[in-house]
Short mmCIF file of N, CA, C and O and ligand atoms in Angstrom, two decimals:
data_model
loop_
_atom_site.label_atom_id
_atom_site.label_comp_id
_atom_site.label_asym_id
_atom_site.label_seq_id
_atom_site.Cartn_x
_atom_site.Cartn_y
_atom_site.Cartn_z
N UNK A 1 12.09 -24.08 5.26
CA UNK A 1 11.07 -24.40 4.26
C UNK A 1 10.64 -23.13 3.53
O UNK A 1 10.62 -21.95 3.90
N UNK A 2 10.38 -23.59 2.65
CA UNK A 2 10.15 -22.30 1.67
C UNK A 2 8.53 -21.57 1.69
O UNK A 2 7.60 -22.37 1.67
N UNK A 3 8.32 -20.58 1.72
CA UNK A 3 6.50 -19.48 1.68
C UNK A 3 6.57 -18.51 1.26
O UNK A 3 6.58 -17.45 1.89
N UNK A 4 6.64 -18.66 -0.05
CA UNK A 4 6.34 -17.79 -1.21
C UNK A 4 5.04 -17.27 -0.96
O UNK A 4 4.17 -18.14 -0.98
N UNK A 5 4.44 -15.43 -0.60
CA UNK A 5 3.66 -14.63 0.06
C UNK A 5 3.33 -14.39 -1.51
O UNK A 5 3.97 -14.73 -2.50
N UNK A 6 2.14 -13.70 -1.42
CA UNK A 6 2.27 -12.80 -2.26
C UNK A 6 1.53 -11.35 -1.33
O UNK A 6 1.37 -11.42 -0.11
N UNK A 7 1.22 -10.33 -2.01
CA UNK A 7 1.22 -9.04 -0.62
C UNK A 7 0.56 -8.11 -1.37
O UNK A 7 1.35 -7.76 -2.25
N UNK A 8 -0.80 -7.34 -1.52
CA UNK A 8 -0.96 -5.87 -2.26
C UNK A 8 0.07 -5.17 -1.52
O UNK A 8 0.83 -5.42 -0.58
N UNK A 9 -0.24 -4.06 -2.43
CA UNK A 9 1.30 -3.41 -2.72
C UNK A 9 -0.06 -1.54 -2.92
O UNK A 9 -1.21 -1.60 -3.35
N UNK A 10 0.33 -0.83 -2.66
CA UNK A 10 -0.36 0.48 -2.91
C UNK A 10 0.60 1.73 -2.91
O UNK A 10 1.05 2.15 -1.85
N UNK A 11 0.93 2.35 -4.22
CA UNK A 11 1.58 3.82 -4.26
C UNK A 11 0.69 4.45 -3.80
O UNK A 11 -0.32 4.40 -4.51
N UNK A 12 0.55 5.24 -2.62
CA UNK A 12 -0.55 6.42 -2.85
C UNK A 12 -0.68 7.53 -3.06
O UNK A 12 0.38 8.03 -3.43
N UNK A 13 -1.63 8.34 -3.00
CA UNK A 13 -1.55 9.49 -4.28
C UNK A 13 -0.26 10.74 -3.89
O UNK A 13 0.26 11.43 -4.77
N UNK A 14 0.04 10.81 -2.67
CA UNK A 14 0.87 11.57 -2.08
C UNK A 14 2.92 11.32 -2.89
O UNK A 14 3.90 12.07 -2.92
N UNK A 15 2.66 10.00 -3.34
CA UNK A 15 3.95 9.59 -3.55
C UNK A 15 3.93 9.53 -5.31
O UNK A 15 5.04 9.48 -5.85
N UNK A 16 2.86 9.53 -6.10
CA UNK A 16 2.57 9.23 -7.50
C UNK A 16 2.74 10.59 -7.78
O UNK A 16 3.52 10.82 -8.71
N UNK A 17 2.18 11.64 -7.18
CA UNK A 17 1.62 13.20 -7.63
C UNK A 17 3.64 13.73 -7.21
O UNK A 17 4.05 14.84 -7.56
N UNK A 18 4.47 12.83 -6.56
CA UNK A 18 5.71 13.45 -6.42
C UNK A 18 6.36 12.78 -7.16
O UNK A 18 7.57 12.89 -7.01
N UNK A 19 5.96 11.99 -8.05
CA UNK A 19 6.56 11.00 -9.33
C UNK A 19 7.66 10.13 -8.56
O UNK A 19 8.80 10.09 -9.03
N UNK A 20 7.36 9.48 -7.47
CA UNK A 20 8.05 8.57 -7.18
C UNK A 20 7.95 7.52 -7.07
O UNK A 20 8.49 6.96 -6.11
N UNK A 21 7.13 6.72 -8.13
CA UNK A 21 6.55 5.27 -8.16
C UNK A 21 7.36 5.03 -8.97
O UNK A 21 7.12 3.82 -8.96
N UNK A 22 8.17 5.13 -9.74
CA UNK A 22 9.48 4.42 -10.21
C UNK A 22 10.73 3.87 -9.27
O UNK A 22 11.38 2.83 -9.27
N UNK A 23 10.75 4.95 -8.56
CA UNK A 23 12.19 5.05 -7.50
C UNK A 23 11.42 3.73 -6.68
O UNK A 23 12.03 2.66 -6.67
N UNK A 24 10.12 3.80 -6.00
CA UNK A 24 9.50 2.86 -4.96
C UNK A 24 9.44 1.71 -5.28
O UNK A 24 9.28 0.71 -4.58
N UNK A 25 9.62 1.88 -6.83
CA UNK A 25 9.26 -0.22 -7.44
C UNK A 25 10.50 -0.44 -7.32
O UNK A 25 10.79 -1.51 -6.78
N UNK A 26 11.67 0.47 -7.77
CA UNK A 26 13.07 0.01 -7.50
C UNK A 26 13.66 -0.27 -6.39
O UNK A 26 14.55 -1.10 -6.21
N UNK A 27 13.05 0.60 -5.46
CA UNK A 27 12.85 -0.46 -3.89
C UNK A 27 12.71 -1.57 -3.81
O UNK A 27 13.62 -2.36 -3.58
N UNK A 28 11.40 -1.90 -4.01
CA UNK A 28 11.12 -3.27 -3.92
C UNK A 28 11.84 -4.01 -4.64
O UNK A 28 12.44 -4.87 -3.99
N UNK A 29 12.08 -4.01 -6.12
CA UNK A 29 12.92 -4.70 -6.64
C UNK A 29 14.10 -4.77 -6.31
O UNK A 29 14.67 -5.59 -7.02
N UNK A 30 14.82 -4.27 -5.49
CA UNK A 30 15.75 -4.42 -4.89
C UNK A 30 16.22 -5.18 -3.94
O UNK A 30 17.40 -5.49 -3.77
N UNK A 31 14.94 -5.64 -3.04
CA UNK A 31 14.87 -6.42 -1.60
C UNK A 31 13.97 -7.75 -2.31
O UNK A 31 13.04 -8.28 -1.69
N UNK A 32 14.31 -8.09 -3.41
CA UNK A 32 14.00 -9.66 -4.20
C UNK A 32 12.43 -9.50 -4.01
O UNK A 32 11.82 -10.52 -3.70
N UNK A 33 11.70 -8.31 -4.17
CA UNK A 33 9.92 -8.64 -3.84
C UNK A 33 10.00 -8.93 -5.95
O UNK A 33 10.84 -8.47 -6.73
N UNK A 34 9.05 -9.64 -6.19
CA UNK A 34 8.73 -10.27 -7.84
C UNK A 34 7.46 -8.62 -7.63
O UNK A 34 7.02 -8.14 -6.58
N UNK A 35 7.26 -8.21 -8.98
CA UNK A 35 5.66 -7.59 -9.03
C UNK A 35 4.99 -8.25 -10.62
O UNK A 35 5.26 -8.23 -11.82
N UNK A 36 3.93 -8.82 -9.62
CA UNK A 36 3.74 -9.71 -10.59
C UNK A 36 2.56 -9.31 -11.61
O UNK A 36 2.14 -9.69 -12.71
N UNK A 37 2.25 -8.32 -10.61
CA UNK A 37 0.84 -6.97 -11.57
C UNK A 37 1.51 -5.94 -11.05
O UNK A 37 2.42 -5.89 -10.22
N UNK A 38 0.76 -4.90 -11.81
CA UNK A 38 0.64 -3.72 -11.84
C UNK A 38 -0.28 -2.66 -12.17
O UNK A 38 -0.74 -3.02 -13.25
N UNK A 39 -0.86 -1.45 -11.83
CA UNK A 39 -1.64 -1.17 -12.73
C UNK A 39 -1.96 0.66 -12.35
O UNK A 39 -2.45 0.95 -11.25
N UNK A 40 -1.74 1.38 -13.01
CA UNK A 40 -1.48 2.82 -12.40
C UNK A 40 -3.47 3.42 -12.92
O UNK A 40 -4.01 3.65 -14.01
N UNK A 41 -3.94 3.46 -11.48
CA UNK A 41 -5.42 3.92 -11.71
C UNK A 41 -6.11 4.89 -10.82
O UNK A 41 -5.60 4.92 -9.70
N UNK A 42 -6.85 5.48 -10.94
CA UNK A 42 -7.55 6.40 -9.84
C UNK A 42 -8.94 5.79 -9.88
O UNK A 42 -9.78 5.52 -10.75
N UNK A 43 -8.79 5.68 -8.38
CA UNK A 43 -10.32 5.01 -7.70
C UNK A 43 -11.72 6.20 -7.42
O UNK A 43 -11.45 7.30 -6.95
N UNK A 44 -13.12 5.85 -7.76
CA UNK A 44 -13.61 6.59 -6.51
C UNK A 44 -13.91 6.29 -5.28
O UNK A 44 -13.76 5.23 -4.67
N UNK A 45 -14.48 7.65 -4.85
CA UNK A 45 -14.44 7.71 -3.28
C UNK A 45 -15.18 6.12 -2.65
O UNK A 45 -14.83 5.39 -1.73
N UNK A 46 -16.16 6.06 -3.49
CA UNK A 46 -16.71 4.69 -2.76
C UNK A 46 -16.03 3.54 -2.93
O UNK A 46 -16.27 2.63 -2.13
N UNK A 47 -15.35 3.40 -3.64
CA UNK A 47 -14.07 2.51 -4.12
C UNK A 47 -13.38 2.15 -2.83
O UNK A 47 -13.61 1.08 -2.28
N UNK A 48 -12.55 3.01 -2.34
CA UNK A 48 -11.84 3.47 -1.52
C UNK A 48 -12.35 3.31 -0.02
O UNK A 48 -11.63 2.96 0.91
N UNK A 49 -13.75 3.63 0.08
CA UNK A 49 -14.17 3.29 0.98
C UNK A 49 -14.79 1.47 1.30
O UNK A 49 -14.98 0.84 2.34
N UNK A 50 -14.90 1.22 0.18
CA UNK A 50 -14.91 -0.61 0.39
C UNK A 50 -12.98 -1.02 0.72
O UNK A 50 -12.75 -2.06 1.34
N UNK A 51 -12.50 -0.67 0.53
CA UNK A 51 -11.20 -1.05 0.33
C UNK A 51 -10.94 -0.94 1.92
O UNK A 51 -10.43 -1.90 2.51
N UNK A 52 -11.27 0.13 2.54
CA UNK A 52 -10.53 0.55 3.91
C UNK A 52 -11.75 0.31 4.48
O UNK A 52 -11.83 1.03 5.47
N UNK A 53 -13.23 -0.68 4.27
CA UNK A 53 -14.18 -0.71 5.60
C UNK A 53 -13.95 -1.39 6.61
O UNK A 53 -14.85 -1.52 7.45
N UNK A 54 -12.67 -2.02 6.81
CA UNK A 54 -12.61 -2.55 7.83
C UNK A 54 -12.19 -0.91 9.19
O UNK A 54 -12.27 -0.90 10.42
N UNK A 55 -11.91 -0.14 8.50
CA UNK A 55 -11.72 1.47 9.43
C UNK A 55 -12.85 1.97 9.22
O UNK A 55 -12.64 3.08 8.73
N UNK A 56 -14.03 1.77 9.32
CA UNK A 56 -15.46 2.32 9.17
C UNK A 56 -15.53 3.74 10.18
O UNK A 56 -15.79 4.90 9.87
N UNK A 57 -15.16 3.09 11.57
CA UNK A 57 -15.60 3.28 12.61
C UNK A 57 -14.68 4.55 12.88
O UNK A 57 -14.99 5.48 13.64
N UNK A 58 -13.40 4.45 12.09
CA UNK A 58 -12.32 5.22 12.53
C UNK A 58 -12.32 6.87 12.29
O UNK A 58 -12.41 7.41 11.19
N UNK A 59 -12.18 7.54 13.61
CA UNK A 59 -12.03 9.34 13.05
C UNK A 59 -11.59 9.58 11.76
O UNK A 59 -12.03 10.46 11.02
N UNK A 60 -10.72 8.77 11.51
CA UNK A 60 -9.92 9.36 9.95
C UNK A 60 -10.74 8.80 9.36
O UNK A 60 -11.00 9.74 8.60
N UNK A 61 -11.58 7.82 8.96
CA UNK A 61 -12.22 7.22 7.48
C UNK A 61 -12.50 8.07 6.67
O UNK A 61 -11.94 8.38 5.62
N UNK A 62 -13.66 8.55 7.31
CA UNK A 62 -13.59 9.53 5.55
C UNK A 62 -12.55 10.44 5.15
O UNK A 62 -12.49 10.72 3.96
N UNK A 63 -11.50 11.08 6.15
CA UNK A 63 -10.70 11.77 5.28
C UNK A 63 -9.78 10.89 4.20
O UNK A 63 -9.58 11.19 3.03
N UNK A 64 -9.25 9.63 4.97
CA UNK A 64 -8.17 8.36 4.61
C UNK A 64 -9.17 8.69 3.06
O UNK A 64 -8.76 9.39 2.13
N UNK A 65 -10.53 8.01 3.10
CA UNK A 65 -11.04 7.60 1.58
C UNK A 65 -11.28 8.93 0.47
O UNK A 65 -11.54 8.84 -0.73
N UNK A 66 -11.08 10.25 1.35
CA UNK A 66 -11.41 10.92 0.21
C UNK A 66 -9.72 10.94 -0.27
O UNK A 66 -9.91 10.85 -1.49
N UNK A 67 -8.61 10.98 -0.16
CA UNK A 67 -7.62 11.23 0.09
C UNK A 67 -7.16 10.12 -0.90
O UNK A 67 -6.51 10.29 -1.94
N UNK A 68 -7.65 8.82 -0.33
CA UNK A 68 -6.89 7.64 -1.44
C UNK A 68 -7.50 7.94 -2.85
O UNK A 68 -6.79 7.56 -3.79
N UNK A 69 -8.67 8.55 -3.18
CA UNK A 69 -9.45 8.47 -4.27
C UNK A 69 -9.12 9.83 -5.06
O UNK A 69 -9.95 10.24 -5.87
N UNK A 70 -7.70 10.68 -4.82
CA UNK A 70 -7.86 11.66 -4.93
C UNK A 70 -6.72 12.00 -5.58
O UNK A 70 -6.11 13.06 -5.50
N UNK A 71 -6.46 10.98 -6.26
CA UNK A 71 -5.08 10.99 -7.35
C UNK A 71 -4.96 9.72 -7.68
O UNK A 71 -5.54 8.87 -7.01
N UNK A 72 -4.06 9.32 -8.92
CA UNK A 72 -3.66 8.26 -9.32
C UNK A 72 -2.78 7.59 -8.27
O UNK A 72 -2.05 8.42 -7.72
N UNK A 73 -2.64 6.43 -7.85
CA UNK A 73 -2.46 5.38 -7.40
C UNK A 73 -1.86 4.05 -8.28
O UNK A 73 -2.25 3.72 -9.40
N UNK A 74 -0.80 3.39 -7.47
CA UNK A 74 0.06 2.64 -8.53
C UNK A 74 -0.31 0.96 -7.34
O UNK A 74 -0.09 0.94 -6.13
N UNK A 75 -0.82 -0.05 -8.05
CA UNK A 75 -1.49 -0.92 -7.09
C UNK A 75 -0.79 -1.93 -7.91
O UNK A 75 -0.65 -1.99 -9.13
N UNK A 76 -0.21 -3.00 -6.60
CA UNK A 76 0.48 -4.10 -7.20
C UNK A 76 0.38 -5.08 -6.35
O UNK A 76 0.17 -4.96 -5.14
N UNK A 77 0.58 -6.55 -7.23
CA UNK A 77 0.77 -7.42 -6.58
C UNK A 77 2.14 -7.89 -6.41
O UNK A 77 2.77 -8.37 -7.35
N UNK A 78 2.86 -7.72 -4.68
CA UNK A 78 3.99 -8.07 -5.19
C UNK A 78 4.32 -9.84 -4.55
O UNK A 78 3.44 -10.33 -3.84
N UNK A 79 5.53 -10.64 -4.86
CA UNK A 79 5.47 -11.43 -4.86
C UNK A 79 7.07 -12.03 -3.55
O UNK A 79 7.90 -11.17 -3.86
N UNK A 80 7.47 -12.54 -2.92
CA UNK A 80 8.75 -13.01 -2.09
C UNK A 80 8.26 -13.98 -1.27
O UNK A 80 7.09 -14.33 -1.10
N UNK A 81 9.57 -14.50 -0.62
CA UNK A 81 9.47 -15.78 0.77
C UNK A 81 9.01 -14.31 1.44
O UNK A 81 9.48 -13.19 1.20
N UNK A 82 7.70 -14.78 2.53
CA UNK A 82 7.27 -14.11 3.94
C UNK A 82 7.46 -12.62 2.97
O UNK A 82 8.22 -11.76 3.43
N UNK A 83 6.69 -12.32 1.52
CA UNK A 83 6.16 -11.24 1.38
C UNK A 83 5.49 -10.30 2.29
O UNK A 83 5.93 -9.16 2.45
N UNK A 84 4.13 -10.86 3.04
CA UNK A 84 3.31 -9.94 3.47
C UNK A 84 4.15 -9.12 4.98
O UNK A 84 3.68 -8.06 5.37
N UNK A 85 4.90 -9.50 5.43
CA UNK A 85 5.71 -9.65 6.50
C UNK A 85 6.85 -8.65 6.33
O UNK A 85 7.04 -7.53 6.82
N UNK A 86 7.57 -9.45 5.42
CA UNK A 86 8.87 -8.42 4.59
C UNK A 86 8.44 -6.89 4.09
O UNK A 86 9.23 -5.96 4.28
N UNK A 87 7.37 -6.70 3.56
CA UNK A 87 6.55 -5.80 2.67
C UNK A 87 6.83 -4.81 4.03
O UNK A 87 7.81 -4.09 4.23
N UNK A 88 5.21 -5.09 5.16
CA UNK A 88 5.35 -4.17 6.26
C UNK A 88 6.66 -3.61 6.84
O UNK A 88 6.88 -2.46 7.23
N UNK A 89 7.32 -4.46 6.83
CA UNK A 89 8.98 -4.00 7.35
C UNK A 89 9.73 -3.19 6.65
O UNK A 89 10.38 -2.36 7.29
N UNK A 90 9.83 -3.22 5.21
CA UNK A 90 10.40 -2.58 4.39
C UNK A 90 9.72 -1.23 3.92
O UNK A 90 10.26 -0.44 3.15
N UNK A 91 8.26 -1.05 4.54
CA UNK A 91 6.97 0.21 4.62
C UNK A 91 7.17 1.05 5.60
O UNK A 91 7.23 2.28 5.47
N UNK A 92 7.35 0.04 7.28
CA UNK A 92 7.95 1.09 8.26
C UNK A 92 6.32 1.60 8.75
O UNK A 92 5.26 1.74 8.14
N UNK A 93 6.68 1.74 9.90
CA UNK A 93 5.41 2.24 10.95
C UNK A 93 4.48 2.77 9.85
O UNK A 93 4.85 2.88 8.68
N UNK A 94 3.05 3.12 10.38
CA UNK A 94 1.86 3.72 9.55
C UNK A 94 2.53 5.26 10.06
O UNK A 94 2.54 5.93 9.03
N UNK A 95 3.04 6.03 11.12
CA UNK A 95 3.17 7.35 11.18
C UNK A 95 5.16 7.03 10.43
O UNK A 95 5.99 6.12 10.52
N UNK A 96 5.10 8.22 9.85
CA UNK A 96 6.47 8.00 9.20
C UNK A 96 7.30 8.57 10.13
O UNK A 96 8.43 8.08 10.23
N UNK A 97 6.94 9.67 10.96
CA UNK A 97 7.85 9.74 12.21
C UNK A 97 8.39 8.67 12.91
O UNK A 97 9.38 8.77 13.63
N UNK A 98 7.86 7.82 12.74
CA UNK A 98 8.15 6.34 13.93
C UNK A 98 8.98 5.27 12.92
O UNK A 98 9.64 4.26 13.15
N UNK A 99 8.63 6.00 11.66
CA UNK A 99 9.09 4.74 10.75
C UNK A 99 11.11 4.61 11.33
O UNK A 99 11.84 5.56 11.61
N UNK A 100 11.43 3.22 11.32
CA UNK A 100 12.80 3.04 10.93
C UNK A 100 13.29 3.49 10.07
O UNK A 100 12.65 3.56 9.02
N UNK A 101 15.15 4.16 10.17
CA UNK A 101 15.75 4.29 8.80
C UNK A 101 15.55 3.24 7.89
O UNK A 101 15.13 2.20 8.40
N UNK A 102 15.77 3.23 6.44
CA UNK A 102 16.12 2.34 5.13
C UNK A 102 14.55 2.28 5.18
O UNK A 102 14.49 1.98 3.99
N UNK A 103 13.28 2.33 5.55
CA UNK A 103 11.74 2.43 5.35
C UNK A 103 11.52 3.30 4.53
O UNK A 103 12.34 4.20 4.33
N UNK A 104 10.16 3.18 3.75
CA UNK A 104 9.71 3.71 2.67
C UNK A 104 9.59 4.90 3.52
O UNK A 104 10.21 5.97 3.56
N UNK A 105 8.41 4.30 4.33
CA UNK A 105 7.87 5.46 4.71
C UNK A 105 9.19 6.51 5.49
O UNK A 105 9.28 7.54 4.82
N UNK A 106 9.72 6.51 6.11
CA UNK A 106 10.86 7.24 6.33
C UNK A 106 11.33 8.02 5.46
O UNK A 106 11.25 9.24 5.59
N UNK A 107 11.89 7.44 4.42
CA UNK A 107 12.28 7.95 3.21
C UNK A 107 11.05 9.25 2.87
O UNK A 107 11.24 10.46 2.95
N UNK A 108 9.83 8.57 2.50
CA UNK A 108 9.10 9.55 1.66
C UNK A 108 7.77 10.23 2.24
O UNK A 108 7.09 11.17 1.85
N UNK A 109 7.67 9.27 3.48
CA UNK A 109 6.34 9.39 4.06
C UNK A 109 6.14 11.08 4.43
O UNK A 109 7.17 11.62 4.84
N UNK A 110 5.12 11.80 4.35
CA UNK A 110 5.20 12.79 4.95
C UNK A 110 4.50 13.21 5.98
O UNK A 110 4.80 14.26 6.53
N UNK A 111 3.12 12.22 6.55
CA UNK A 111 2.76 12.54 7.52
C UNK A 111 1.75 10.95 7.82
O UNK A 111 1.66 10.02 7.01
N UNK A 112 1.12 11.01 9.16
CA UNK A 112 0.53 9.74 9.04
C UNK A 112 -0.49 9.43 7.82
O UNK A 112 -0.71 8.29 7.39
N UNK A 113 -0.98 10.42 7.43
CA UNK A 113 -2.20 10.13 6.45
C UNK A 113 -1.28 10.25 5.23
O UNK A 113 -1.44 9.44 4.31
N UNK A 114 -0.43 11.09 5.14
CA UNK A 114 0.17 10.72 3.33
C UNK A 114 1.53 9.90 3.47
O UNK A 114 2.64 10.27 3.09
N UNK A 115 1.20 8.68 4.09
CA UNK A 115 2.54 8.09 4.12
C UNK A 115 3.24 7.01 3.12
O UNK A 115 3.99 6.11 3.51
N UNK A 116 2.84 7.25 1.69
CA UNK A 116 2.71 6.71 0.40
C UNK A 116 2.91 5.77 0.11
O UNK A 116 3.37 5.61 -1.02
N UNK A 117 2.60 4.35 1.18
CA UNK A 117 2.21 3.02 0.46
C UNK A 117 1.59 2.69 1.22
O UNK A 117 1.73 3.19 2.33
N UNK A 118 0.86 1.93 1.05
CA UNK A 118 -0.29 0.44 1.88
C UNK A 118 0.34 -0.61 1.54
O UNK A 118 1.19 -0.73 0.65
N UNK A 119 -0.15 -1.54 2.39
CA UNK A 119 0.70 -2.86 2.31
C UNK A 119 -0.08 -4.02 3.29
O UNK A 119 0.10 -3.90 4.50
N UNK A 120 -0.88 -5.05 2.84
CA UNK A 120 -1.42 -5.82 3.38
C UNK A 120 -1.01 -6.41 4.70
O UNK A 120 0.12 -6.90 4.75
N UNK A 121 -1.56 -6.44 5.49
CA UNK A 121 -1.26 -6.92 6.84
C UNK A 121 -1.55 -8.20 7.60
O UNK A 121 -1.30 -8.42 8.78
N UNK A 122 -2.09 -8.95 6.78
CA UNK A 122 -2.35 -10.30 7.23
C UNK A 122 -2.10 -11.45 5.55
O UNK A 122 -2.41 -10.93 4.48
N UNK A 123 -1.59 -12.79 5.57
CA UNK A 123 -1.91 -13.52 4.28
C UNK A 123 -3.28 -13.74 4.26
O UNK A 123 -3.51 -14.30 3.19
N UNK A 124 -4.25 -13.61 4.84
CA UNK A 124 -5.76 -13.79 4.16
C UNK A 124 -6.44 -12.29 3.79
O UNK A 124 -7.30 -12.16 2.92
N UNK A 125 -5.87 -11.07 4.67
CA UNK A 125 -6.02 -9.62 3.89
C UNK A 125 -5.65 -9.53 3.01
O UNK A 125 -6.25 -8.67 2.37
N UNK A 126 -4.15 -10.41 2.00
CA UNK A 126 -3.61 -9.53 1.07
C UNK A 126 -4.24 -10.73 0.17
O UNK A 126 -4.06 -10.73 -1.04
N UNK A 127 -5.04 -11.81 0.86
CA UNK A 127 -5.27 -12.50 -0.89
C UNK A 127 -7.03 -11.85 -0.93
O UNK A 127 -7.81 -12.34 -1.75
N UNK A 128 -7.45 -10.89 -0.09
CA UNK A 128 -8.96 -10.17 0.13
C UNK A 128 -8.31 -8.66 -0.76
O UNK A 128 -9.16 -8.55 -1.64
N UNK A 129 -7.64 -7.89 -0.91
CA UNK A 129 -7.10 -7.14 -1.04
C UNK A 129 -6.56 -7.20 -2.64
O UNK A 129 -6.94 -6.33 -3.43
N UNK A 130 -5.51 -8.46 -3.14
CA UNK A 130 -5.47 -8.46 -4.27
C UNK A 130 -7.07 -8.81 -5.44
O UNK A 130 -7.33 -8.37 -6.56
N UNK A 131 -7.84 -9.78 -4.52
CA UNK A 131 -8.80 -9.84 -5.29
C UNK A 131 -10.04 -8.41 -5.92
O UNK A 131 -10.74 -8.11 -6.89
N UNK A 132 -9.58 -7.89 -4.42
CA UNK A 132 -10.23 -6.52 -5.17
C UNK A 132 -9.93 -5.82 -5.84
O UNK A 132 -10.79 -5.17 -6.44
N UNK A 133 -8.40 -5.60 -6.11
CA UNK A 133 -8.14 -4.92 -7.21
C UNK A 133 -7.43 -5.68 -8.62
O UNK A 133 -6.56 -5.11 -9.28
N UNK A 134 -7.94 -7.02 -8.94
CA UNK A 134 -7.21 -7.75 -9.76
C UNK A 134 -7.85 -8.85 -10.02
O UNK A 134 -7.36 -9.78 -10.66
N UNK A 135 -9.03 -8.83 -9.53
CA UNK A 135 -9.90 -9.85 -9.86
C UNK A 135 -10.62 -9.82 -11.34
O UNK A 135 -11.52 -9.02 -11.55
N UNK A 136 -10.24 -10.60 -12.23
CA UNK A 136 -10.44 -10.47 -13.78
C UNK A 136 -11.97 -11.09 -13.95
O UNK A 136 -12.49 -11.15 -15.06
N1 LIG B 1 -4.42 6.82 9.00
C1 LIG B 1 -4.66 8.14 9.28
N2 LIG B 1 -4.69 8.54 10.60
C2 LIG B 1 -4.47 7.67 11.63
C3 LIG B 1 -4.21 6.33 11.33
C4 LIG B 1 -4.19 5.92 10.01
O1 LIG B 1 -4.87 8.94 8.38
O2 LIG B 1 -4.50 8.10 12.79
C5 LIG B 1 -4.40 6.36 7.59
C6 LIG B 1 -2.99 6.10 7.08
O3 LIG B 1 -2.93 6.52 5.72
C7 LIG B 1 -2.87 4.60 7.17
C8 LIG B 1 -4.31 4.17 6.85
O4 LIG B 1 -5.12 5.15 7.48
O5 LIG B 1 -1.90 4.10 6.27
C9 LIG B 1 -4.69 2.80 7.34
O6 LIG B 1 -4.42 2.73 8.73
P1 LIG B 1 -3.71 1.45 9.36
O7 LIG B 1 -3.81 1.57 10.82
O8 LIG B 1 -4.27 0.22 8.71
O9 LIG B 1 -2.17 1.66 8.94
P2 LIG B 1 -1.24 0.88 7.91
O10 LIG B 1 -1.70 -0.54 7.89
O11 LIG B 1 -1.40 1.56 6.58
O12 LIG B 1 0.14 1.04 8.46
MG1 LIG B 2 -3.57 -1.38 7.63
#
């Protein structure tokens, strides 16, 4: 049966500032993900910090939010069967050391905190997630 996902999608600033948000959409476009938005923007810090409060609590928060808010950022909605699912898999562990070969993060990641995409982790996170950044 067919479940067409849809999934946020996040370049982050570590991977934009190395001009590789072209090469990364051609990723995705490659493994049949649709992007059905797009939108290349820099957040602020409090921005950033609504985005990631579900890590309030976490040692890293404030570095994670000053960090996401601290360059342009390429934010998408992307679209496939078992998107939100496929997405994480094709992102590869949050530390890029751990990530699998053919993973983004593998490929480009350079450390756990600049590991240059986000990628929704649940279907009711990524339709909480697209609404925040695409809600018209
Ligand atoms: N992060 C970090 N240090 C850690 C764990 C996470 O800086 O020890 C950052 C990292 O950028 C990660 C983000 O916080 O992508 C969100 O963490 P999460 O556990 O949700 O990982 P993800 O879902 O991005 O794989
Ligand atoms: Mg996460």
């Amino acid at each position: 049966m067919s479940n067409l996902e849809q999934t946020l999608s996040i370049i982050k600033p570590d991977a934009v500032e190395r001009n590789l948000d072209d090469e990364i959409k051609e990723i995705f476009k490659s493994k049949d993900f649709i992007i059905l938005k797009e939108k290349k923007i820099q957040i602020e810090k409090s921005e950033a910090e609504k985005f990631y409060k579900v890590h309030e609590t976490k040692p890293f928060y404030n570095d994670l939010c000053t960090y996401l808010s601290s360059g342009p950022i390429v934010v998408m909605v992307l679209e496939k069967e078992n998107a939100v699912l496929a997405n994480r898999k094709l992102m590869g562990a949050t530390n890029p050391k751990d990530a699998e070969d053919g993973t983004i993060r593998k490929k480009y990641g350079i450390s756990i905190d600049k590991n240059s995409v986000h990628g929704s982790d649940s279907v009711e996170n990524a339709k909480i997630e697209i609404d925040f950044f695409f809600k018209d």
